[in-house]
Short mmCIF file of C-alpha atoms in Angstrom, two decimals:
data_model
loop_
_atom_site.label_atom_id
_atom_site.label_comp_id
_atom_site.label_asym_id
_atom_site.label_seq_id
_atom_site.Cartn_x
_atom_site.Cartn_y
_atom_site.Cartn_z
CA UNK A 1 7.88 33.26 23.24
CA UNK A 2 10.57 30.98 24.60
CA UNK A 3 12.83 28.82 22.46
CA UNK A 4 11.44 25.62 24.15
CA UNK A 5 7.67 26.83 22.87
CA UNK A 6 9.11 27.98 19.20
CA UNK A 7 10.63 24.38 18.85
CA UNK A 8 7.60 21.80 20.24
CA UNK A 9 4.28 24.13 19.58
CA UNK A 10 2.24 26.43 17.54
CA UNK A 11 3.44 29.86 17.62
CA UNK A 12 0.86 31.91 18.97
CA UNK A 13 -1.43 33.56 16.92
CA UNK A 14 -0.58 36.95 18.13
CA UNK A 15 2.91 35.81 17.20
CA UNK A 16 3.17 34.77 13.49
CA UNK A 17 6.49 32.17 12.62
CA UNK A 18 8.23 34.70 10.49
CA UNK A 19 9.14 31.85 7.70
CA UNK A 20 5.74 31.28 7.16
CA UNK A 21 5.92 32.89 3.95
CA UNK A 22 8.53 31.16 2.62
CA UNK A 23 8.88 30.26 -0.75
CA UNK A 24 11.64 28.27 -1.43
CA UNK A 25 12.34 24.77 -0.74
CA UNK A 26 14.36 23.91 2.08
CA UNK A 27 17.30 22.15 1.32
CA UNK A 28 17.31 18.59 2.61
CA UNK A 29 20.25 18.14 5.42
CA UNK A 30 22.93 15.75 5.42
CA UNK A 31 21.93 12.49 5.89
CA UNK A 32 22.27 11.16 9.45
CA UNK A 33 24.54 8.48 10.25
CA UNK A 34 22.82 4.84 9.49
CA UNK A 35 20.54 6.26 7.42
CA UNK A 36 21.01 6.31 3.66
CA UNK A 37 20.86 8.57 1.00
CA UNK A 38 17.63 8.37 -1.85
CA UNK A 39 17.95 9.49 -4.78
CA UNK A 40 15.42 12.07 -4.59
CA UNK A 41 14.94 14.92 -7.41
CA UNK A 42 16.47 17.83 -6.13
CA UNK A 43 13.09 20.32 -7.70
CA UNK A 44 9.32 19.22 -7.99
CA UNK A 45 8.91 17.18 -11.36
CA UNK A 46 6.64 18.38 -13.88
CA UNK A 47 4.84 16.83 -17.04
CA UNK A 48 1.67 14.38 -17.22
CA UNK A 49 2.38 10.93 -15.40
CA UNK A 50 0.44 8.35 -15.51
CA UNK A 51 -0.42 8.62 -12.03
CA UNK A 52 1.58 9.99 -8.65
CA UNK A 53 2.16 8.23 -5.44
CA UNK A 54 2.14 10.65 -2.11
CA UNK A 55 2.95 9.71 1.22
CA UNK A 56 3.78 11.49 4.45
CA UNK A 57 5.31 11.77 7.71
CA UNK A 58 3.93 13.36 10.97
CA UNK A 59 5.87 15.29 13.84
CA UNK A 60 3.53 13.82 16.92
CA UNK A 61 0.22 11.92 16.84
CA UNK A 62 -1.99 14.57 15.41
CA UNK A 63 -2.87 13.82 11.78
CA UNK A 64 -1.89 17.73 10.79
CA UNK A 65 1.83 17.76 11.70
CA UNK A 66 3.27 16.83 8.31
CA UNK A 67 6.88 17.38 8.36
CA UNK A 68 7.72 15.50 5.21
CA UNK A 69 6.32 14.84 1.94
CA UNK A 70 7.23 12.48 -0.43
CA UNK A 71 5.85 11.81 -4.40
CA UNK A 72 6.54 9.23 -6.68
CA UNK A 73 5.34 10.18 -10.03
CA UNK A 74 5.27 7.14 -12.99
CA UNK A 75 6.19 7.90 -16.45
CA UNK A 76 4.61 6.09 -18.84
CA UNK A 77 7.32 3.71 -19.81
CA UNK A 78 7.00 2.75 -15.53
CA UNK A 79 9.46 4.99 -14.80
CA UNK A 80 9.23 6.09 -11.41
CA UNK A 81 10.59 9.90 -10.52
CA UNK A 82 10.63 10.50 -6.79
CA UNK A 83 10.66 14.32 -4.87
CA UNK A 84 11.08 14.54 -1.28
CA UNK A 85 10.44 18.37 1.07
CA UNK A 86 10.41 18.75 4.72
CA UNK A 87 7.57 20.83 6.27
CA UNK A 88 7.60 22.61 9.48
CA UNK A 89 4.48 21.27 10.77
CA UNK A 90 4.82 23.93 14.12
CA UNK A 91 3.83 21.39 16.20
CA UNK A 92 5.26 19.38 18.75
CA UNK A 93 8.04 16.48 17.78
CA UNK A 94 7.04 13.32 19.61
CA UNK A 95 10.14 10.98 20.04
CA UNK A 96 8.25 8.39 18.91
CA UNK A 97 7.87 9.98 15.86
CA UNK A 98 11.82 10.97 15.74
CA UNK A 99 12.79 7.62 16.22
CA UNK A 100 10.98 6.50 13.35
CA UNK A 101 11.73 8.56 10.52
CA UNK A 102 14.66 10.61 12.48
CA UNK A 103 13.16 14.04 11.44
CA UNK A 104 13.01 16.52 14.69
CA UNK A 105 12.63 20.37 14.69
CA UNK A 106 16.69 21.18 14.03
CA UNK A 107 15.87 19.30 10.21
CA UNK A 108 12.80 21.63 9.55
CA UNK A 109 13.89 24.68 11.06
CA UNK A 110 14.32 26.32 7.40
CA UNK A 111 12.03 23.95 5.67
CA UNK A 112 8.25 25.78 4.45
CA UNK A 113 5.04 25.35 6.39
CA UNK A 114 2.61 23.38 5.33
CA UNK A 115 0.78 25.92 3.52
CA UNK A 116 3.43 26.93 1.38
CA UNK A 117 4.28 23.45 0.81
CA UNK A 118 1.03 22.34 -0.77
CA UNK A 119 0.80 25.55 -3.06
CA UNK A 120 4.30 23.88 -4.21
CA UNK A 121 2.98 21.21 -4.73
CA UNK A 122 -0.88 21.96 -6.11
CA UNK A 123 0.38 22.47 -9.97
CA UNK A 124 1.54 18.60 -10.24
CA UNK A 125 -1.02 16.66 -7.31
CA UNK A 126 -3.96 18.54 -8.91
CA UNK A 127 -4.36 17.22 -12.71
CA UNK A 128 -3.13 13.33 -11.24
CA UNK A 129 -5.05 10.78 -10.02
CA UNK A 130 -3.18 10.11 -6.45
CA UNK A 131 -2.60 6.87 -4.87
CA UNK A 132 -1.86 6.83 -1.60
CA UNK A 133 -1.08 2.81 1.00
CA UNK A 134 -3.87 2.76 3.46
CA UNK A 135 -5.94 6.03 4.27
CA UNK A 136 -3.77 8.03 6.32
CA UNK A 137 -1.90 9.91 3.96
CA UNK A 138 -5.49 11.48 2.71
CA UNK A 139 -6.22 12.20 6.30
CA UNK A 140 -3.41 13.53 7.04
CA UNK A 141 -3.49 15.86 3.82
CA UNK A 142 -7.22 16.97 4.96
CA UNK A 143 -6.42 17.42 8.63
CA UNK A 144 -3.39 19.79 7.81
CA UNK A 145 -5.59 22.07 5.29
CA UNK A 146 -8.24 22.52 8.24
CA UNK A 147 -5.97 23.05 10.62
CA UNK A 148 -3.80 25.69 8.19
CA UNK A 149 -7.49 27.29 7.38
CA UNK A 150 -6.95 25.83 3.56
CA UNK A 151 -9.49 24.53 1.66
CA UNK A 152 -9.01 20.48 1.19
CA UNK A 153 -7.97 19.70 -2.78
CA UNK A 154 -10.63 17.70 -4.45
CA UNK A 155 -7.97 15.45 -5.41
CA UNK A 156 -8.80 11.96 -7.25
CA UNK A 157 -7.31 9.14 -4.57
CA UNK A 158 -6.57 5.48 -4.92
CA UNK A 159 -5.15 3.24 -2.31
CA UNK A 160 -2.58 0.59 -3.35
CA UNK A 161 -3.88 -1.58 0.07
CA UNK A 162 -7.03 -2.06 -1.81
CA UNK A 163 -5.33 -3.40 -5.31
CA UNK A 164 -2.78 -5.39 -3.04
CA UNK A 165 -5.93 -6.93 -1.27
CA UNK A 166 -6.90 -7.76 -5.44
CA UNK A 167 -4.04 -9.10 -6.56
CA UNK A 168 -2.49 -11.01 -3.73
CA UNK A 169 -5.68 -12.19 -1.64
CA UNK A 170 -3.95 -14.77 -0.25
CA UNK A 171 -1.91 -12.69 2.27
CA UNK A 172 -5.21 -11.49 4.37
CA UNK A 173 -4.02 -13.66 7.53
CA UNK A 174 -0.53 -14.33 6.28
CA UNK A 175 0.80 -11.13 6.96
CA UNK A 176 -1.20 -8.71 5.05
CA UNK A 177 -0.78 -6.53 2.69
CA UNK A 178 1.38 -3.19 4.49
CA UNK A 179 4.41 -2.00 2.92
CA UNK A 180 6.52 -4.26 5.40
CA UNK A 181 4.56 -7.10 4.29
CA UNK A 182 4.77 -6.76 0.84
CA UNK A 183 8.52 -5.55 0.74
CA UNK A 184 9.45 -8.84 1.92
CA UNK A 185 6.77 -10.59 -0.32
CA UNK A 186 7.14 -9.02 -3.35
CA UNK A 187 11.10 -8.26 -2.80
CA UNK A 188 10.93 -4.57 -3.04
CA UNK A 189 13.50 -2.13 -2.29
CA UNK A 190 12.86 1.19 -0.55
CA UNK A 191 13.72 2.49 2.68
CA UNK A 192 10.87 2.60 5.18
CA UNK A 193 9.42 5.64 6.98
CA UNK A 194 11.30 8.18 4.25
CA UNK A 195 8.74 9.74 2.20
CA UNK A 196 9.49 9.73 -0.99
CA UNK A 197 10.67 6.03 -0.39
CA UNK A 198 7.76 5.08 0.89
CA UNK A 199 5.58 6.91 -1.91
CA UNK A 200 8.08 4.70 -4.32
CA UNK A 201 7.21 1.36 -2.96
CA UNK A 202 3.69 1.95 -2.69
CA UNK A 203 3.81 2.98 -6.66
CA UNK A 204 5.83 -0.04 -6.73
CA UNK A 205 3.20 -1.96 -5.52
CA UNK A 206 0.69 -0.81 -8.65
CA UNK A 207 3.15 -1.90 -10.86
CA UNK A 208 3.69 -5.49 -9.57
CA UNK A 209 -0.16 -5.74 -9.54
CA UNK A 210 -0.52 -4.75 -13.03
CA UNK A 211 1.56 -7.60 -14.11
CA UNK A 212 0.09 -10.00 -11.75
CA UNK A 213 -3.42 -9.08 -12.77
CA UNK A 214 -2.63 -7.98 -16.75
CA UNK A 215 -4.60 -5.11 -16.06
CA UNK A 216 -3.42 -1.12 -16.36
CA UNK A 217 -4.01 1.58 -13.12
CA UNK A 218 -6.87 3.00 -14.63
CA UNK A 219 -9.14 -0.55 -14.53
CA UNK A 220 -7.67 -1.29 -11.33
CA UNK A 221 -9.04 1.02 -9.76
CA UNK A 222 -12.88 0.40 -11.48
CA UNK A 223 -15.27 -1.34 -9.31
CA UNK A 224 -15.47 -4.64 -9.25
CA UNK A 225 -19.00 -6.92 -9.98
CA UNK A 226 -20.00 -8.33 -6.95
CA UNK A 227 -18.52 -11.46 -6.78
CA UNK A 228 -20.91 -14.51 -5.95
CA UNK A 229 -19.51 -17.93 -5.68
CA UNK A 230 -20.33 -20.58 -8.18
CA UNK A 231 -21.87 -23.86 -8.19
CA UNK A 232 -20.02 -26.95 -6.93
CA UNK A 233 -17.60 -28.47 -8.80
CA UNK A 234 -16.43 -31.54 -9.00
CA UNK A 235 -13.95 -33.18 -11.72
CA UNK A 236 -11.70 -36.65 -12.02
CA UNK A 237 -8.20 -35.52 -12.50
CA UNK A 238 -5.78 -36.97 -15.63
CA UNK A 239 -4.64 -40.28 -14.44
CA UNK A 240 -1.11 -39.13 -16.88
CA UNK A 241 -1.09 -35.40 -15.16
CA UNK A 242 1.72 -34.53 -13.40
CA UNK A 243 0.19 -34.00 -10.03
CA UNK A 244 -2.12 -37.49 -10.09
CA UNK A 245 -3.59 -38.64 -6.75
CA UNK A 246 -3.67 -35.14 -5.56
CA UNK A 247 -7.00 -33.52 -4.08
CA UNK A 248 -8.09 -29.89 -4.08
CA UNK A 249 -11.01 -28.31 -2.92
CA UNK A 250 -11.56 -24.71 -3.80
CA UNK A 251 -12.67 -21.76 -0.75
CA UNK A 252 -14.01 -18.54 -1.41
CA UNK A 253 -13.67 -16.16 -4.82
CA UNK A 254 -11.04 -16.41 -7.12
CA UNK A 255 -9.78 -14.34 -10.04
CA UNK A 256 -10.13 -17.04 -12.18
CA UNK A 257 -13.56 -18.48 -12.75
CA UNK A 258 -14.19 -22.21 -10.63
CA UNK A 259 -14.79 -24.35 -13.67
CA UNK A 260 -11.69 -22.58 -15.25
CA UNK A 261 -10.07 -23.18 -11.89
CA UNK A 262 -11.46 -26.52 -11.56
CA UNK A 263 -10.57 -27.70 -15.15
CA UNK A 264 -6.92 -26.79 -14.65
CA UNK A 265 -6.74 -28.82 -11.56
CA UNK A 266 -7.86 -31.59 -13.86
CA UNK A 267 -5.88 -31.30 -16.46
CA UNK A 268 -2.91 -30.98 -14.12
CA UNK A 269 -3.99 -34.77 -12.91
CA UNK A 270 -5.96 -33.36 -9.27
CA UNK A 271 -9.05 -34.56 -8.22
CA UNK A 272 -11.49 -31.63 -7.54
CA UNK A 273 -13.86 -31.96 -4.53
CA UNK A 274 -16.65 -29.60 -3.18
CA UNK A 275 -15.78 -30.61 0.33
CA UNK A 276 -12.44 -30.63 2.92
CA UNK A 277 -11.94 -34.76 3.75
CA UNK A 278 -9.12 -36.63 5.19
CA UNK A 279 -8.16 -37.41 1.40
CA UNK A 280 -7.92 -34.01 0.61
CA UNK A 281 -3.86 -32.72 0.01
CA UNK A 282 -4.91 -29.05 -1.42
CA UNK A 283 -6.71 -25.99 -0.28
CA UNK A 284 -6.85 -23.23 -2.51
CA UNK A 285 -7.84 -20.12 -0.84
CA UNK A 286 -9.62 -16.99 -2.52
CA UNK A 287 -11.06 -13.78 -1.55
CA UNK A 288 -13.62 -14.53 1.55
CA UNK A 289 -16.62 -12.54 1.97
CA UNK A 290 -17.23 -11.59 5.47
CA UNK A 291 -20.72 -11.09 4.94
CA UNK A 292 -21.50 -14.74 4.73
CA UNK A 293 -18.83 -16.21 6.83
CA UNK A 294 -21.09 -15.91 10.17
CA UNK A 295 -18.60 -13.41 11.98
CA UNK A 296 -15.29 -15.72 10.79
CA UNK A 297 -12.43 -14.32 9.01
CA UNK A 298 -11.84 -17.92 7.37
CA UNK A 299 -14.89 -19.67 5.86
CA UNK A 300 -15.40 -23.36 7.26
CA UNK A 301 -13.43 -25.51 5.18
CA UNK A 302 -10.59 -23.45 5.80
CA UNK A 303 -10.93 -23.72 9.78
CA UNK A 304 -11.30 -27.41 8.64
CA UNK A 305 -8.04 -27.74 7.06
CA UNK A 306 -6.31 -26.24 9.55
CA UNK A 307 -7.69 -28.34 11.82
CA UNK A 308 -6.69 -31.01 10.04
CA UNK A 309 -3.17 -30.11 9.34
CA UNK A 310 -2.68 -29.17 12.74
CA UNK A 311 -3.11 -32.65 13.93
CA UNK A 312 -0.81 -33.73 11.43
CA UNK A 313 -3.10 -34.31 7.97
CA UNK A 314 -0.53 -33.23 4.90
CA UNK A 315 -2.93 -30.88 3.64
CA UNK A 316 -1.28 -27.51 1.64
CA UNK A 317 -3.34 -24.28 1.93
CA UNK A 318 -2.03 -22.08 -0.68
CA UNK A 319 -3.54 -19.10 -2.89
CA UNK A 320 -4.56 -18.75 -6.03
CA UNK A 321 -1.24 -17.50 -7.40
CA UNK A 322 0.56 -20.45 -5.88
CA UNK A 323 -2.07 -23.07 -7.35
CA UNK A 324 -1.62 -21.40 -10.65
CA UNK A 325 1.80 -21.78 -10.49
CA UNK A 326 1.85 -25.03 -8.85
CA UNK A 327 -0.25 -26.56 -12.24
CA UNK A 328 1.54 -24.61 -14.44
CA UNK A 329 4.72 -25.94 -13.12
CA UNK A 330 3.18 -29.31 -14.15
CA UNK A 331 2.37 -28.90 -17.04
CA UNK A 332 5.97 -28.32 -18.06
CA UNK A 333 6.93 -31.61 -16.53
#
């Protein structure tokens, strides 16, 4: 087998990788110029955790050529404990891949297939409920056991997209809710496209949403009722409130209930209208169900009101945790 083949393929089957057994870690190699250094744990942590954030890196576009995997694993005082291992996926490096996390074949060459890896692993993952940021990590996990002739861990996933989605609705169409995204939103510090960093924000994530929606992991991640949008509202706001001669009309489903919604516009001295009209200075936006939105992404007094502010109408369209603290804020005034 040539060197070229050993480096960017599978070894052939008639021709085992010799390190296949390994069973050590490998050690992580000097950090590269530019890139900095995590502070990783140097073993895999052990204990009960609350719950355990994974994410990985691939060698090439095929889902099953993990070369990295990174944990986060919460305490429960909200610690966070991060582990990092490379894997020698024996697969091809694409330099797409390279560029982005700046692993190649030279920074696995010693590091434990992926089989060995996830028997590493397997005594922490395995009693945790895992929370991956988007699908892929899962996929990835799954596609590397079939392709290693593993069975795939029955392991309990969450996905910190969909409790972003929940407690920051208001950044579907205003830049989502990625790791990017929310690193910038929710000023988060981690290194993207390391592991373990990555597995770090997206625990970080959880955390922010717990305080934002005062709820723990575990009822985060319950279903949710339905949600069905209420009756139309309409109030007179305090002539003495803060924000008097303001207008807001309410779109889609928010946390907070309408009338509750409705009454603290009120109180805060807004007028609350069931409709988008020239006299209208707020939009508060909630969740939007697609299913009744006629094939829009925006229901219609949101098109409206961007409409109108486009040709110049001073009309706000914020989210519900800006309109909460936008009354709050006037109530202290």
């Amino acid at each position: 087998m040539s060197v070229f083949n050993w480096l960017f393929d599978r070894p052939s089957r008639k021709h085992p990788d010799p390190r296949h057994h390994a069973n050590r870690l490998a050690p992580m190699p000097a950090t590269e110029p530019g890139r900095s250094r995590f502070g990783h744990a140097d073993s895999i942590p052990s204990g009960r955790f609350r719950f355990i954030a994974i994410d990985v890196e691939t060698a090439c576009s095929d889902a099953a050529s993990i070369c990295q995997i990174g944990i986060a694993c919460v305490d429960p005082d909200d610690r966070i404990e991060t582990f990092s291992m490379l894997v020698n996926p024996r697969m091809r490096f694409d330099p797409f891949n390279v560029r982005l996390h700046g692993i190649d074949p030279d920074r696995v060459a010693d590091a434990p297939c992926f089989t060995d890896a996830i028997e590493m692993l397997m005594p922490l993952l395995d009693p945790h409920h895992l929370l991956q940021h988007s699908n892929f990590d899962r996929q990835a996990v799954t596609a590397a056991c079939r392709s290693s002739g593993l069975d795939v861990p029955d392991w309990r996933w969450a996905d910190s997209v969909t409790i972003a989605r929940r407690a920051w609705p208001e950044l579907k169409g205003n830049g989502g809710h990625g790791l990017a995204n929310l690193k910038k939103r929710l000023k988060l510090d981690f290194h993207h496209h390391d592991a373990g960093e990555d597995a770090r924000a997206a625990a970080m994530v959880v955390l922010h949403a717990e305080r934002q929606l005062g709820l723990r992991f575990e009822d985060l991640l319950k279903p949710q009722p339905r949600k069905t949008f209420a009756a139309k509202v309409t109030l007179e706001g305090d002539p003495a409130g803060a924000l008097a001669g303001s207008v807001v009309v309410f779109t889609g489903a928010l946390q907070m209930s309408r009338t509750e919604a409705a009454t603290r516009a009120a109180q805060a001295g807004m007028c609350v209208r069931a409709g988008v009209t020239k006299q209208t200075t707020h939009l508060v936006v909630g969740d939007q169900d697609l299913s009744v939105l006629a094939g829009h992404d925006k229901s219609s007094k949101h098109r409206k009101a961007e409409e109108m502010r486009d040709a110049g109408h001073p009309i706000r369209i914020i989210g519900e945790s800006a309109f909460r603290a936008l009354v709050a804020g006037a109530g202290e005034l």
